[in-house]
mmCIF file of C-alpha atoms and ligand atoms in Angstrom:
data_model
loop_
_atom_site.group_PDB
_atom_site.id
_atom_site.type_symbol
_atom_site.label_atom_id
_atom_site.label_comp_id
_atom_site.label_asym_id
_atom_site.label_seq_id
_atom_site.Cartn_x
_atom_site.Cartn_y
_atom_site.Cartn_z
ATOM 1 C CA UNK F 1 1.140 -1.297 -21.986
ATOM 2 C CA UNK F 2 -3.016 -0.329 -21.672
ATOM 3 C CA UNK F 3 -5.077 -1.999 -20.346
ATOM 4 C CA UNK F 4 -6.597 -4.175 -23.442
ATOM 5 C CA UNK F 5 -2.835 -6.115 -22.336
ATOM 6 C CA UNK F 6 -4.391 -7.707 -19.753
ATOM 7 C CA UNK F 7 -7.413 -9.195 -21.513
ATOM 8 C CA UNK F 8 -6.220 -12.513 -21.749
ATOM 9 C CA UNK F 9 -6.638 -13.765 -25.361
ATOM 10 C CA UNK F 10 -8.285 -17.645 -24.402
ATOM 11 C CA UNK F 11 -8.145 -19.139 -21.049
ATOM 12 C CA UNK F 12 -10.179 -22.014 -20.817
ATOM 13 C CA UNK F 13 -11.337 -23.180 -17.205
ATOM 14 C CA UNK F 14 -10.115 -26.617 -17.709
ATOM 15 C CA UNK F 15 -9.388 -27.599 -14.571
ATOM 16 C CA UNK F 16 -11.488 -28.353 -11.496
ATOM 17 C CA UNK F 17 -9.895 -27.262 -8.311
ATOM 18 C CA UNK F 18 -7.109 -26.616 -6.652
ATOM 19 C CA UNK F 19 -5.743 -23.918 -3.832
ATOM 20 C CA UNK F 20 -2.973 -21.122 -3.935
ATOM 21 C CA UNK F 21 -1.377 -19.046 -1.014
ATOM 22 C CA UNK F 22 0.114 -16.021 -1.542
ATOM 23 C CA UNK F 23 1.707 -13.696 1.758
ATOM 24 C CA UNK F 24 1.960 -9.650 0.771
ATOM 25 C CA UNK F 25 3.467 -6.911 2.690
ATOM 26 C CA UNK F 26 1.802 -3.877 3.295
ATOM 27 C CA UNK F 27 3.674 -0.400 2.243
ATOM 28 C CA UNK F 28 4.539 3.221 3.343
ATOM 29 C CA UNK F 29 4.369 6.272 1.070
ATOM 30 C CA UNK F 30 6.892 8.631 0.914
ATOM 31 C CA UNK F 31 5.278 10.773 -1.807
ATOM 32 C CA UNK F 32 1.409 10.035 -1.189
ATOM 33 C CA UNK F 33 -1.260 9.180 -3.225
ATOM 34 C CA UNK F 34 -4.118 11.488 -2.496
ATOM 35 C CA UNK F 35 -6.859 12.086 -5.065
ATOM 36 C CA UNK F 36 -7.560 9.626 -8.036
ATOM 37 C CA UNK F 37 -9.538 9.120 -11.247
ATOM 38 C CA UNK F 38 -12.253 6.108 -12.146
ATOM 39 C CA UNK F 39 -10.725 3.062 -10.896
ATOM 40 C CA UNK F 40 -7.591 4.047 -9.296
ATOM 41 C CA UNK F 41 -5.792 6.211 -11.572
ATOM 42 C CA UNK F 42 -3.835 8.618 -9.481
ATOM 43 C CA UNK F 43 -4.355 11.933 -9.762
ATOM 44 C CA UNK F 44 -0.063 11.851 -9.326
ATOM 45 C CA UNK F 45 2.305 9.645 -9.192
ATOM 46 C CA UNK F 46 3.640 8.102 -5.624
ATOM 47 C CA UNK F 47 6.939 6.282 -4.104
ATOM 48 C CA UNK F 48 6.389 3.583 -0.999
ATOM 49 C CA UNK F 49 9.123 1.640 0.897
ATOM 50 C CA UNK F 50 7.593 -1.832 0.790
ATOM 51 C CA UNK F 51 6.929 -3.430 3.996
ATOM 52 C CA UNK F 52 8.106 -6.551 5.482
ATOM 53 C CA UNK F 53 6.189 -8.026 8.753
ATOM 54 C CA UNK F 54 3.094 -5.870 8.461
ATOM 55 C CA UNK F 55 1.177 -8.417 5.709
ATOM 56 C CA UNK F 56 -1.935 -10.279 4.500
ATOM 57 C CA UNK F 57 -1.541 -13.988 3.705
ATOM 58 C CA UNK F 58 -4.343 -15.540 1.723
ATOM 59 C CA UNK F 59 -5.391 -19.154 0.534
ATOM 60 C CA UNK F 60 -7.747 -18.911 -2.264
ATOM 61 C CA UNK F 61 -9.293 -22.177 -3.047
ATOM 62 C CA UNK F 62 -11.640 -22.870 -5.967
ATOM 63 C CA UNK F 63 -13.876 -25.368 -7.535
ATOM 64 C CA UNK F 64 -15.618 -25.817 -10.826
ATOM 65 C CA UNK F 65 -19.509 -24.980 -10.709
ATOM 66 C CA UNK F 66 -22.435 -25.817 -12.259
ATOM 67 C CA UNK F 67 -23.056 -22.949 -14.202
ATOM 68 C CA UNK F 68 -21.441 -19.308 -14.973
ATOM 69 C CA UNK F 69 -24.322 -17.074 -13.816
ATOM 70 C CA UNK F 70 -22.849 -15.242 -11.167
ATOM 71 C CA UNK F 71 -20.231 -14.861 -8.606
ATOM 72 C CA UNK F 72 -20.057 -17.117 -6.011
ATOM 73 C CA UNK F 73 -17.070 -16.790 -3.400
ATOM 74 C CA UNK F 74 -16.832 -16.952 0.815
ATOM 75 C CA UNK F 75 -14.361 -14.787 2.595
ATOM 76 C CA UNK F 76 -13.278 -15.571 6.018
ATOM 77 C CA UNK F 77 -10.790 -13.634 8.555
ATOM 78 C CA UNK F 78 -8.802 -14.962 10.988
ATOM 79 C CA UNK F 79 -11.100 -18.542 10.705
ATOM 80 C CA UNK F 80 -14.283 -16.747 10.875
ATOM 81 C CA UNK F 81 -16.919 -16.133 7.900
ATOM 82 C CA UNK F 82 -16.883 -12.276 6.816
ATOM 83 C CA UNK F 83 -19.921 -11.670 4.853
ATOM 84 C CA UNK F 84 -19.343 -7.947 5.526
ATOM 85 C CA UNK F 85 -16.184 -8.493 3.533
ATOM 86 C CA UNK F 86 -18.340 -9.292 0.762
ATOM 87 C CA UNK F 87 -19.397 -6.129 -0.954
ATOM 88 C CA UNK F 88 -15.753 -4.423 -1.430
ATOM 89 C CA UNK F 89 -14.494 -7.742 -3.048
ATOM 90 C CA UNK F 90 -17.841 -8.293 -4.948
ATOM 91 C CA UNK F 91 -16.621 -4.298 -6.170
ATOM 92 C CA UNK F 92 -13.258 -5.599 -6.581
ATOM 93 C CA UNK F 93 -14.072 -9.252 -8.912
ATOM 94 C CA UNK F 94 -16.774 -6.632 -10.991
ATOM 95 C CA UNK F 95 -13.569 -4.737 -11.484
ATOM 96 C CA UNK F 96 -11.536 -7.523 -13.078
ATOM 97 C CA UNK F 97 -13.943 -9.982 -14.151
ATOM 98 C CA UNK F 98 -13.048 -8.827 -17.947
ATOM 99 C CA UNK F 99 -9.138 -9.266 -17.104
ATOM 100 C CA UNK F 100 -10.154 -12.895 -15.390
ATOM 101 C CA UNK F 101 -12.761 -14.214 -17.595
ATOM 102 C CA UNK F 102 -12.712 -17.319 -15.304
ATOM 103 C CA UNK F 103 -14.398 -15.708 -12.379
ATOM 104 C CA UNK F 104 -17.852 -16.824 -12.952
ATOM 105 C CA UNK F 105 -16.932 -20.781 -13.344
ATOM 106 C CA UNK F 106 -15.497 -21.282 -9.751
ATOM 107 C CA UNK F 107 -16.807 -20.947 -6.353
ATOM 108 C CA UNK F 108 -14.009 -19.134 -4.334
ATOM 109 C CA UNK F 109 -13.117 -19.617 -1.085
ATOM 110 C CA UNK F 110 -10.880 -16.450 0.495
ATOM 111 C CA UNK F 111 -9.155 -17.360 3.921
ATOM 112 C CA UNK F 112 -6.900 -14.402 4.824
ATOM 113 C CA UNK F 113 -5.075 -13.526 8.036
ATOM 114 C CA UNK F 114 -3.324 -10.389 8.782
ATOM 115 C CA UNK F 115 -0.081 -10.275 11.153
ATOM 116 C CA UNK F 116 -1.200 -7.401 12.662
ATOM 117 C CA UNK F 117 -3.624 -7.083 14.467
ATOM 118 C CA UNK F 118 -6.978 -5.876 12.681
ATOM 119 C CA UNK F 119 -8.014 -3.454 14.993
ATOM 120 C CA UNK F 120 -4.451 -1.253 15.079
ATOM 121 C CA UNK F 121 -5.492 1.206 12.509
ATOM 122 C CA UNK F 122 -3.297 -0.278 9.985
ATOM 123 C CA UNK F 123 -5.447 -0.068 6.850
ATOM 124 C CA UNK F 124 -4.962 -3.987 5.234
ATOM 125 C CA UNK F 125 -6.260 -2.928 1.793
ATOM 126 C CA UNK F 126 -2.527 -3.033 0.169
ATOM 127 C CA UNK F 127 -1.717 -6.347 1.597
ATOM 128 C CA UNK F 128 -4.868 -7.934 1.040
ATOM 129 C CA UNK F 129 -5.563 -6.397 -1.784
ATOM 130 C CA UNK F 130 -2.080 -7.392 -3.253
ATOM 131 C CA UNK F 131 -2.062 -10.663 -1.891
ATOM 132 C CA UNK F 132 -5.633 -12.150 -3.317
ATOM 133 C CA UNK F 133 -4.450 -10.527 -6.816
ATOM 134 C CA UNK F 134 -1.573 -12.921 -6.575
ATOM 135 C CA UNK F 135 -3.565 -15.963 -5.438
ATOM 136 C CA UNK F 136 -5.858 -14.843 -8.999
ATOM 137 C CA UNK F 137 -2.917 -14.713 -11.007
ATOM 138 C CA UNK F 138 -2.407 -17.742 -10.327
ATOM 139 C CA UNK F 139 -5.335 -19.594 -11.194
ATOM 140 C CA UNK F 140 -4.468 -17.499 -14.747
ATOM 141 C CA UNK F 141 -0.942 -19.261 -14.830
ATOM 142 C CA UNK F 142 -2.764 -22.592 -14.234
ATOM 143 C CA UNK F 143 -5.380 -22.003 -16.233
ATOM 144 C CA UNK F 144 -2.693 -21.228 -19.071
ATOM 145 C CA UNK F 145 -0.730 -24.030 -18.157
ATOM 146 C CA UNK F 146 2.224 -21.561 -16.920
ATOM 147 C CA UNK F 147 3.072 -19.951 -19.990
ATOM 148 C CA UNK F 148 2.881 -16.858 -18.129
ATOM 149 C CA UNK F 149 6.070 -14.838 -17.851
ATOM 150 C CA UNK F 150 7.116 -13.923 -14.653
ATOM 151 C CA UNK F 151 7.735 -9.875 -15.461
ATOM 152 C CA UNK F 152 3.888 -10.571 -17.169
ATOM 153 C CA UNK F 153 2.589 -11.795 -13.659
ATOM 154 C CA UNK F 154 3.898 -9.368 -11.428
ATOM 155 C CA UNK F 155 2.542 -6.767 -14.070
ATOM 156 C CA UNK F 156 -0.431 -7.843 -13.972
ATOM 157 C CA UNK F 157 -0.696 -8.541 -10.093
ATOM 158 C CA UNK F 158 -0.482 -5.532 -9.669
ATOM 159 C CA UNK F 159 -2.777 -4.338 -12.045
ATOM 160 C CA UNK F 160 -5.503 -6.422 -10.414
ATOM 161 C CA UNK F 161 -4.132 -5.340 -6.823
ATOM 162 C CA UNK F 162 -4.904 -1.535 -8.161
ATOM 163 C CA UNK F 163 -8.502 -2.324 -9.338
ATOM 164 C CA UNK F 164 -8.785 -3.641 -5.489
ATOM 165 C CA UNK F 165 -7.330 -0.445 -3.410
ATOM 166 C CA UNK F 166 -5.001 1.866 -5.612
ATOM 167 C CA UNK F 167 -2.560 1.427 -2.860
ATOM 168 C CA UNK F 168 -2.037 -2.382 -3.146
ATOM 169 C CA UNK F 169 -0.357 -2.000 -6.305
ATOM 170 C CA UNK F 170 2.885 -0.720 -5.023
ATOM 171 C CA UNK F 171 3.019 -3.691 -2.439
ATOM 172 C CA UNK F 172 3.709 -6.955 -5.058
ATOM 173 C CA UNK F 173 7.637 -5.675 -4.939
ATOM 174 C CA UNK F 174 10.055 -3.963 -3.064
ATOM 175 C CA UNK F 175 11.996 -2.446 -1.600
ATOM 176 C CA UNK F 176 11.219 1.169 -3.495
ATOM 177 C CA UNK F 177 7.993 1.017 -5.961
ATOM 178 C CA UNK F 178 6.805 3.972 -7.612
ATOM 179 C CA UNK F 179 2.944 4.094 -9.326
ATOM 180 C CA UNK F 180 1.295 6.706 -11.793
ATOM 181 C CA UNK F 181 3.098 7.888 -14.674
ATOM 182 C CA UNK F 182 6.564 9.860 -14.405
ATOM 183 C CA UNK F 183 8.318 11.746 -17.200
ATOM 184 C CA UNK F 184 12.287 10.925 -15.444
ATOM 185 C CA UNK F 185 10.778 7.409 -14.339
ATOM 186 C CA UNK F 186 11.463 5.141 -16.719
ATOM 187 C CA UNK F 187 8.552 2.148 -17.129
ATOM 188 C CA UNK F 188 5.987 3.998 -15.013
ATOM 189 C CA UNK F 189 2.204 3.900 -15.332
ATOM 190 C CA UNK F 190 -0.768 4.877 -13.430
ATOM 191 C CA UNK F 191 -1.868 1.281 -14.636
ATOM 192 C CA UNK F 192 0.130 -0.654 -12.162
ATOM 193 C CA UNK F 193 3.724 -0.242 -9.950
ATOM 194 C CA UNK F 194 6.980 -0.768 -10.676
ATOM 195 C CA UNK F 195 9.846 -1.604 -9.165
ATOM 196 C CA UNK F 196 12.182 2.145 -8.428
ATOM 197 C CA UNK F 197 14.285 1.217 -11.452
ATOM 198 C CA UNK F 198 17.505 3.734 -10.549
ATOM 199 C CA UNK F 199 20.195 3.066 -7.913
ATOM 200 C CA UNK F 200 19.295 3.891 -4.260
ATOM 201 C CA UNK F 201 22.445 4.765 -1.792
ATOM 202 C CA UNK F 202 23.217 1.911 0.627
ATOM 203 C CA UNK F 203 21.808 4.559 3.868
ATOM 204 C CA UNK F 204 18.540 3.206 2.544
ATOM 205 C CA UNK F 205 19.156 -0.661 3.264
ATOM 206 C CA UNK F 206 17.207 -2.381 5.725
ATOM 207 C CA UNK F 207 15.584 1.172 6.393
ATOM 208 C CA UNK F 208 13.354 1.071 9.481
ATOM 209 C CA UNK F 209 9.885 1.343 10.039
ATOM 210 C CA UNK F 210 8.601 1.551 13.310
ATOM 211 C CA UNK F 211 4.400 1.962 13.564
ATOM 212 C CA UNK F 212 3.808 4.066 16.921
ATOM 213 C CA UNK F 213 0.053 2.978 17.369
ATOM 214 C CA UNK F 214 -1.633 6.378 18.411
ATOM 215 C CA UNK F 215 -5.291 5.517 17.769
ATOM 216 C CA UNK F 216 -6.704 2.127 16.966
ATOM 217 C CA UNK F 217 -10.490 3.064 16.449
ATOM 218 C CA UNK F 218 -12.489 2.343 13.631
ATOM 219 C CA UNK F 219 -11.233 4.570 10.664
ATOM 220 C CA UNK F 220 -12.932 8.008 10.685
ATOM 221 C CA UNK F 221 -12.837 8.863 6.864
ATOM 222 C CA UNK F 222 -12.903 5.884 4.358
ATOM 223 C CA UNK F 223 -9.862 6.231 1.764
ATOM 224 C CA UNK F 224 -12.602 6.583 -0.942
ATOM 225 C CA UNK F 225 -14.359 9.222 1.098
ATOM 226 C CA UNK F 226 -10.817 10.374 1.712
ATOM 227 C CA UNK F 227 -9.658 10.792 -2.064
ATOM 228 C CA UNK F 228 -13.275 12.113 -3.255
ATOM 229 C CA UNK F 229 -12.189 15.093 -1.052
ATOM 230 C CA UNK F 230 -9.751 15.954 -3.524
ATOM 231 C CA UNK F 231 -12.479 16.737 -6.342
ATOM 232 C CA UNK F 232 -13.546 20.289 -6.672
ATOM 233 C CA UNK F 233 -10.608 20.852 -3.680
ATOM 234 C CA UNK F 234 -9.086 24.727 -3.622
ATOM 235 C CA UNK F 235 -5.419 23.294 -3.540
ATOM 236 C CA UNK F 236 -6.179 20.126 -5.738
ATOM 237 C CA UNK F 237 -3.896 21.143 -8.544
ATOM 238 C CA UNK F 238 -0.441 22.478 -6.959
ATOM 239 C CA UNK F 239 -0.999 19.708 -5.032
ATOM 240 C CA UNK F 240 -0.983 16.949 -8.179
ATOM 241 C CA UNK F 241 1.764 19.432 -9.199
ATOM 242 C CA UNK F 242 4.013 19.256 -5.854
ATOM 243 C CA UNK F 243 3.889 15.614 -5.915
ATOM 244 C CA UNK F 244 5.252 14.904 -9.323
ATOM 245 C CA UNK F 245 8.000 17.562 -8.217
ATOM 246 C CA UNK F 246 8.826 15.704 -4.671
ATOM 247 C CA UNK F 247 9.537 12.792 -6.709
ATOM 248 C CA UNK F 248 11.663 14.240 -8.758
ATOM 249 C CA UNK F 249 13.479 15.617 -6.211
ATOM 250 C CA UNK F 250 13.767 12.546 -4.458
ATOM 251 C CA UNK F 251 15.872 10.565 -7.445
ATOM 252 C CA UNK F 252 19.211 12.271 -6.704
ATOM 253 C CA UNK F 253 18.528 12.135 -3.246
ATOM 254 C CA UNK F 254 17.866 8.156 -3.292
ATOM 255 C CA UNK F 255 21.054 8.201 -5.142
ATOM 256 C CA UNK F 256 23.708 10.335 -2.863
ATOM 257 C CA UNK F 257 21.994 9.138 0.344
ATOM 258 C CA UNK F 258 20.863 12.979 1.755
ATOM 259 C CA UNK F 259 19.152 12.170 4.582
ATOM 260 C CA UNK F 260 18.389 15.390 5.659
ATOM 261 C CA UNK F 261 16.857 16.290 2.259
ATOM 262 C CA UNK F 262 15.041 12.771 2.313
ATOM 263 C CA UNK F 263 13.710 14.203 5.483
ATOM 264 C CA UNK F 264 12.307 17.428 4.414
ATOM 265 C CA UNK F 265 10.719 15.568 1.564
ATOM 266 C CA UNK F 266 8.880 12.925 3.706
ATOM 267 C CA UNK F 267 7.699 14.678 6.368
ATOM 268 C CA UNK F 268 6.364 17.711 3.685
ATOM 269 C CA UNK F 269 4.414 15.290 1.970
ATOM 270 C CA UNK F 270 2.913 13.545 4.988
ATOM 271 C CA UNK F 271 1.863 17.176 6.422
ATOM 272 C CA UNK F 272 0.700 18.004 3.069
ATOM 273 C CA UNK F 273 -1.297 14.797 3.015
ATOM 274 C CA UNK F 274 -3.092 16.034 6.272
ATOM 275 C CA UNK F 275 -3.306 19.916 5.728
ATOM 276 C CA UNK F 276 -5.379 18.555 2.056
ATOM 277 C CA UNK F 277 -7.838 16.672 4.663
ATOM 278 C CA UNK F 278 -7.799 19.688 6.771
ATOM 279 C CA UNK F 279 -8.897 22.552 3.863
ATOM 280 C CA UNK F 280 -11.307 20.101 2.152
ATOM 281 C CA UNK F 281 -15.075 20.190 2.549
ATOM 282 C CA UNK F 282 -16.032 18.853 4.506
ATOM 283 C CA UNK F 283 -12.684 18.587 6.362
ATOM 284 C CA UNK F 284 -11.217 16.535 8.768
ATOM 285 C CA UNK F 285 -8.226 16.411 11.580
ATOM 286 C CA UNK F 286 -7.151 12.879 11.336
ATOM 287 C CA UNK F 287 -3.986 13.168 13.699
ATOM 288 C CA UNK F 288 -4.609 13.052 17.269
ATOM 289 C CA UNK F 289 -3.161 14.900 19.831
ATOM 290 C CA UNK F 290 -0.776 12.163 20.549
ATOM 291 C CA UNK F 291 0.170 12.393 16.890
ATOM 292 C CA UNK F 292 1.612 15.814 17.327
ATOM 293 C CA UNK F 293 3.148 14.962 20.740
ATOM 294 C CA UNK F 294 5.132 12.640 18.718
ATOM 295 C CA UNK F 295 6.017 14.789 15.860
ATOM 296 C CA UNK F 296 7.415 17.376 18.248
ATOM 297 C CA UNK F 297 9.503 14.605 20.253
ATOM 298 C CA UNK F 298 10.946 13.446 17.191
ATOM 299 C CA UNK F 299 11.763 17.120 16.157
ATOM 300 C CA UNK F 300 13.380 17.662 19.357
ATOM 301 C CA UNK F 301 15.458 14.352 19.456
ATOM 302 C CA UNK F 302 17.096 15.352 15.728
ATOM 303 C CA UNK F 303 17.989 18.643 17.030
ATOM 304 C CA UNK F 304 19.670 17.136 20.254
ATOM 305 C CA UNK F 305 21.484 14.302 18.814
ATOM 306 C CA UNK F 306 22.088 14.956 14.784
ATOM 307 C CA UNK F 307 19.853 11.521 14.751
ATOM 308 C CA UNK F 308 18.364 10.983 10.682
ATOM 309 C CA UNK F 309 14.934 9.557 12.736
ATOM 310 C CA UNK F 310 11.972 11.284 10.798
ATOM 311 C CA UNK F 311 8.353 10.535 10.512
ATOM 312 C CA UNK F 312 5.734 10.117 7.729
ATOM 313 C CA UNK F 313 1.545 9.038 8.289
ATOM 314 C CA UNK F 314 -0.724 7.669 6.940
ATOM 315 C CA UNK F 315 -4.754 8.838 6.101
ATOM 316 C CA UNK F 316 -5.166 8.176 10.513
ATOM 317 C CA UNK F 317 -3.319 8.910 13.471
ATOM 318 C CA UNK F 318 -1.083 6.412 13.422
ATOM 319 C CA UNK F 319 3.291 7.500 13.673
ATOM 320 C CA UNK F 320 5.745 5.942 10.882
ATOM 321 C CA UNK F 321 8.847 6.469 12.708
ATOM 322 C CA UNK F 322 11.520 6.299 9.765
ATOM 323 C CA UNK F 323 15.002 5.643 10.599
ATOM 324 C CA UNK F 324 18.407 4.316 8.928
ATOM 325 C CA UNK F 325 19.400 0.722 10.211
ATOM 326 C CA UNK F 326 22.632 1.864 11.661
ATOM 327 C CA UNK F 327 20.555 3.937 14.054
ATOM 328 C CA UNK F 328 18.639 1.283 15.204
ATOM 329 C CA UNK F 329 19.638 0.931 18.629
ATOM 330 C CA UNK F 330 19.605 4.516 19.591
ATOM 331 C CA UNK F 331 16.035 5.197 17.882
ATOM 332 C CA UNK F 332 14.448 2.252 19.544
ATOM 333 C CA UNK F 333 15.793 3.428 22.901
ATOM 334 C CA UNK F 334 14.248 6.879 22.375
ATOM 335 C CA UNK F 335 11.030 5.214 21.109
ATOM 336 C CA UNK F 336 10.985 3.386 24.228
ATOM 337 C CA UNK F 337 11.903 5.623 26.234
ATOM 338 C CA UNK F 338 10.345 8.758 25.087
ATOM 339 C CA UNK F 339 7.120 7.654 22.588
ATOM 340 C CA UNK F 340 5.381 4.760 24.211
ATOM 341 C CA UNK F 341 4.071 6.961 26.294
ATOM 342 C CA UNK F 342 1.598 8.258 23.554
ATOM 343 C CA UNK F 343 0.859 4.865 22.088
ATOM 344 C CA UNK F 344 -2.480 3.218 23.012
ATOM 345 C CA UNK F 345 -1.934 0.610 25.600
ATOM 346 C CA UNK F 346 1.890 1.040 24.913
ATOM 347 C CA UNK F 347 1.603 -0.874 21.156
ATOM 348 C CA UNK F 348 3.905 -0.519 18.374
ATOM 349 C CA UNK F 349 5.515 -2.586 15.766
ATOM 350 C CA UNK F 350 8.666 -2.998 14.387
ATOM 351 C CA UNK F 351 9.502 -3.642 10.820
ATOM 352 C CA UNK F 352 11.746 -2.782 7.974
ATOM 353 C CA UNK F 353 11.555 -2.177 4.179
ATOM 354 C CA UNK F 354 10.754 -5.370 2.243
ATOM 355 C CA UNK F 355 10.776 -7.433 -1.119
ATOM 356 C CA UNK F 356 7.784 -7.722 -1.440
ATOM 357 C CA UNK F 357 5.067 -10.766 -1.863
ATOM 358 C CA UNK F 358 5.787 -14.253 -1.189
ATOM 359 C CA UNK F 359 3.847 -17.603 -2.530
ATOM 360 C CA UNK F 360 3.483 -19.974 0.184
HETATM 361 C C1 LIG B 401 -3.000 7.953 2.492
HETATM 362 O O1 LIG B 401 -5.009 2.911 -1.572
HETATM 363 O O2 LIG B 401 -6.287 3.023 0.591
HETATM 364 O O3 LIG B 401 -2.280 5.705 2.299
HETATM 365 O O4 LIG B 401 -7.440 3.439 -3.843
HETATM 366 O O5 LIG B 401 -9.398 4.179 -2.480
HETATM 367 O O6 LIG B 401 -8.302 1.967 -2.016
HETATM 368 P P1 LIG B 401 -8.125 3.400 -2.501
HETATM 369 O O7 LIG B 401 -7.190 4.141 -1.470
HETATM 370 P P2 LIG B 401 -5.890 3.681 -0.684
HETATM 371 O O8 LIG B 401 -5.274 5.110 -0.367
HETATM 372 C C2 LIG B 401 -4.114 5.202 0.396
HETATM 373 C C3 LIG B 401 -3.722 6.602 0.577
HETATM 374 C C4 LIG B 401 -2.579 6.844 1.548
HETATM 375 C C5 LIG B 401 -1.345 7.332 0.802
HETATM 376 C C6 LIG B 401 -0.588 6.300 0.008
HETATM 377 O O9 LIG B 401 -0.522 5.132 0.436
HETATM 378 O O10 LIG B 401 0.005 6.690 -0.997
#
């Protein structure tokens, strides 16, 4: 599929107004995304668990205007009008308006809530980002009075989602989705994500996700900022290179259930992820001090015990702790026990890997 696919052929804006909610998960890399083309094509392809508590859930209501001159949509968070919202989705409907030819006939009303809390350093791009693509797609399947397939609108979703953040598109499905274009994946694109179409061992069910909340400032480097390091970047290349090899690596691995080579895998690419912020120019140190407390406890804790417990991060401070379900009570007693300590004010959140979005 290109993009032309999504250009729907005649949708008429017959009707006047009406309301969708859509709930969407946010999602954890394993192989990262880090450096990306025009719009959101990835500079390599990436794998994320999809998450299930951390998500966005947004109402989009519209009504019919007067005339089609312009955009005209509110956004409000939590209850409360976000005009400094504005400008990334104003970026975001430019994006799409040629995939949603309806945008101009409607005034939009966004009203999103997070279930985390906005200021824990969580980014909310993938789950919001994911979640109002839904809400558009469907007004499209209303619009076309639902001759929309569903393999069509979860396509295109996340199409839309990746014109919003590049990141949202892997968070419309779960539990495994893998984005950018993959010689031994079949059905991959840089266009949108798909679902990991090859068996995963049963050590990956119900995987856990626990977010050790190091650092919940205001993000120091924007992910735009963040990826436009990667231009012109001394290790740019073996980099795009390494990534497309992790994931190869990783589809006999999600297959016999090797935890310890899952391991290596994740916690290479989220030190890679950081060391690329740390040679760029101008660079950045993005994990805290805390951050490496944590890495080293967890290091210490697998040697003692044999436990599977690894970590992976994200572009901030924050701690994925990564863990197999059976191991769930031992992990969250070390966590406890051991890894609150470097949390701000104590926080972190449980979850586990997800399906993915949810209409409400
Ligand atoms: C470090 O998707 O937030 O989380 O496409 O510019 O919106 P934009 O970036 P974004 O980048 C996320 C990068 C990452 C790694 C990953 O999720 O793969």
């Amino acid at each position: 599929m290109n993009e032309a696919s999504f250009i729907p052929k005649s949708v008429k804006s017959t009707v006047d107004s009406g309301s969708f909610t859509w709930e969407s998960p946010s999602n954890i890399a394993l192989v990262k995304y880090w450096g990306k083309k025009k719009d959101q094509i990835p500079e390599n392809p990436s794998i994320s668990f999809t998450l299930n508590q951390c998500k966005t859930s947004t109402k989009l209501s519209f009504s019919k205007k007067e005339n089609s001159d312009d955009y005209s949509f509110d956004v409000f968070l939590d209850g409360q009008k976000k005009p400094d919202f504005k400008p990334k989705i104003e970026t975001f409907f430019k994006r799409v308006e040629v995939y949603l030819p309806f945008l101009k006939d409607y005034h939009f009303k966004i009203e999103t809530s997070n279930t985390f809390p906005h200021s824990s350093g969580i980014a909310s791009s993938a789950s919001g980002m994911s979640a109002l693509a839904l809400c558009f797609m469907s007004v499209e399947k209303l619009l076309n009075d639902g001759k929309i397939s569903n393999q069509f609108f979860v396509k295109k979703a996340s199409f839309l989602a990746r014109l919003g953040s590049g990141s949202a598109c892997r968070s419309i499905e779960g539990p495994l989705v893998v984005w950018g274009e993959h010689g031994s994946i079949e059905g991959s694109s840089d266009l949108f994500g798909v679902k990991y179409p090859y068996e995963a061992h049963q050590n990956f069910n119900d995987y856990q996700d626990t977010i050790l909340l190091v650092d919940r400032g205001e993000k120091q480097v924007s992910s735009t900022v963040g990826h436009n390091l990667m231009y012109g970047h001394p290790f740019a290349l073996e980099r795009f290179k390494q990534a497309g090899q992790n994931l190869e690596n990783l589809i006999s691995i999600l297959k016999n259930g090797d935890l310890d080579d899952f391991i290596k895998i994740v916690e290479s690419e989220a030190l890679t992820l950081h060391a690329m912020m740390m040679t760029s120019l101008p660079y950045f140190i993005l994990m805290k001090p805390n951050t490496l407390s944590i890495i080293n406890k967890i290091w210490e804790f697998r040697k003692e015990t044999g436990s599977k417990v690894c970590f992976t991060l994200d572009a901030g401070a924050n701690v994925h702790v990564l863990y197999p379900e059976i191991e769930k009570e031992t992990v969250l007693k070390f966590i406890n026990n051991e890894l609150v300590a470097y949390c701000e004010n104590g926080h972190y959140i449980c979850d586990v890997i997800g399906l993915g979005a949810n209409e409400i």
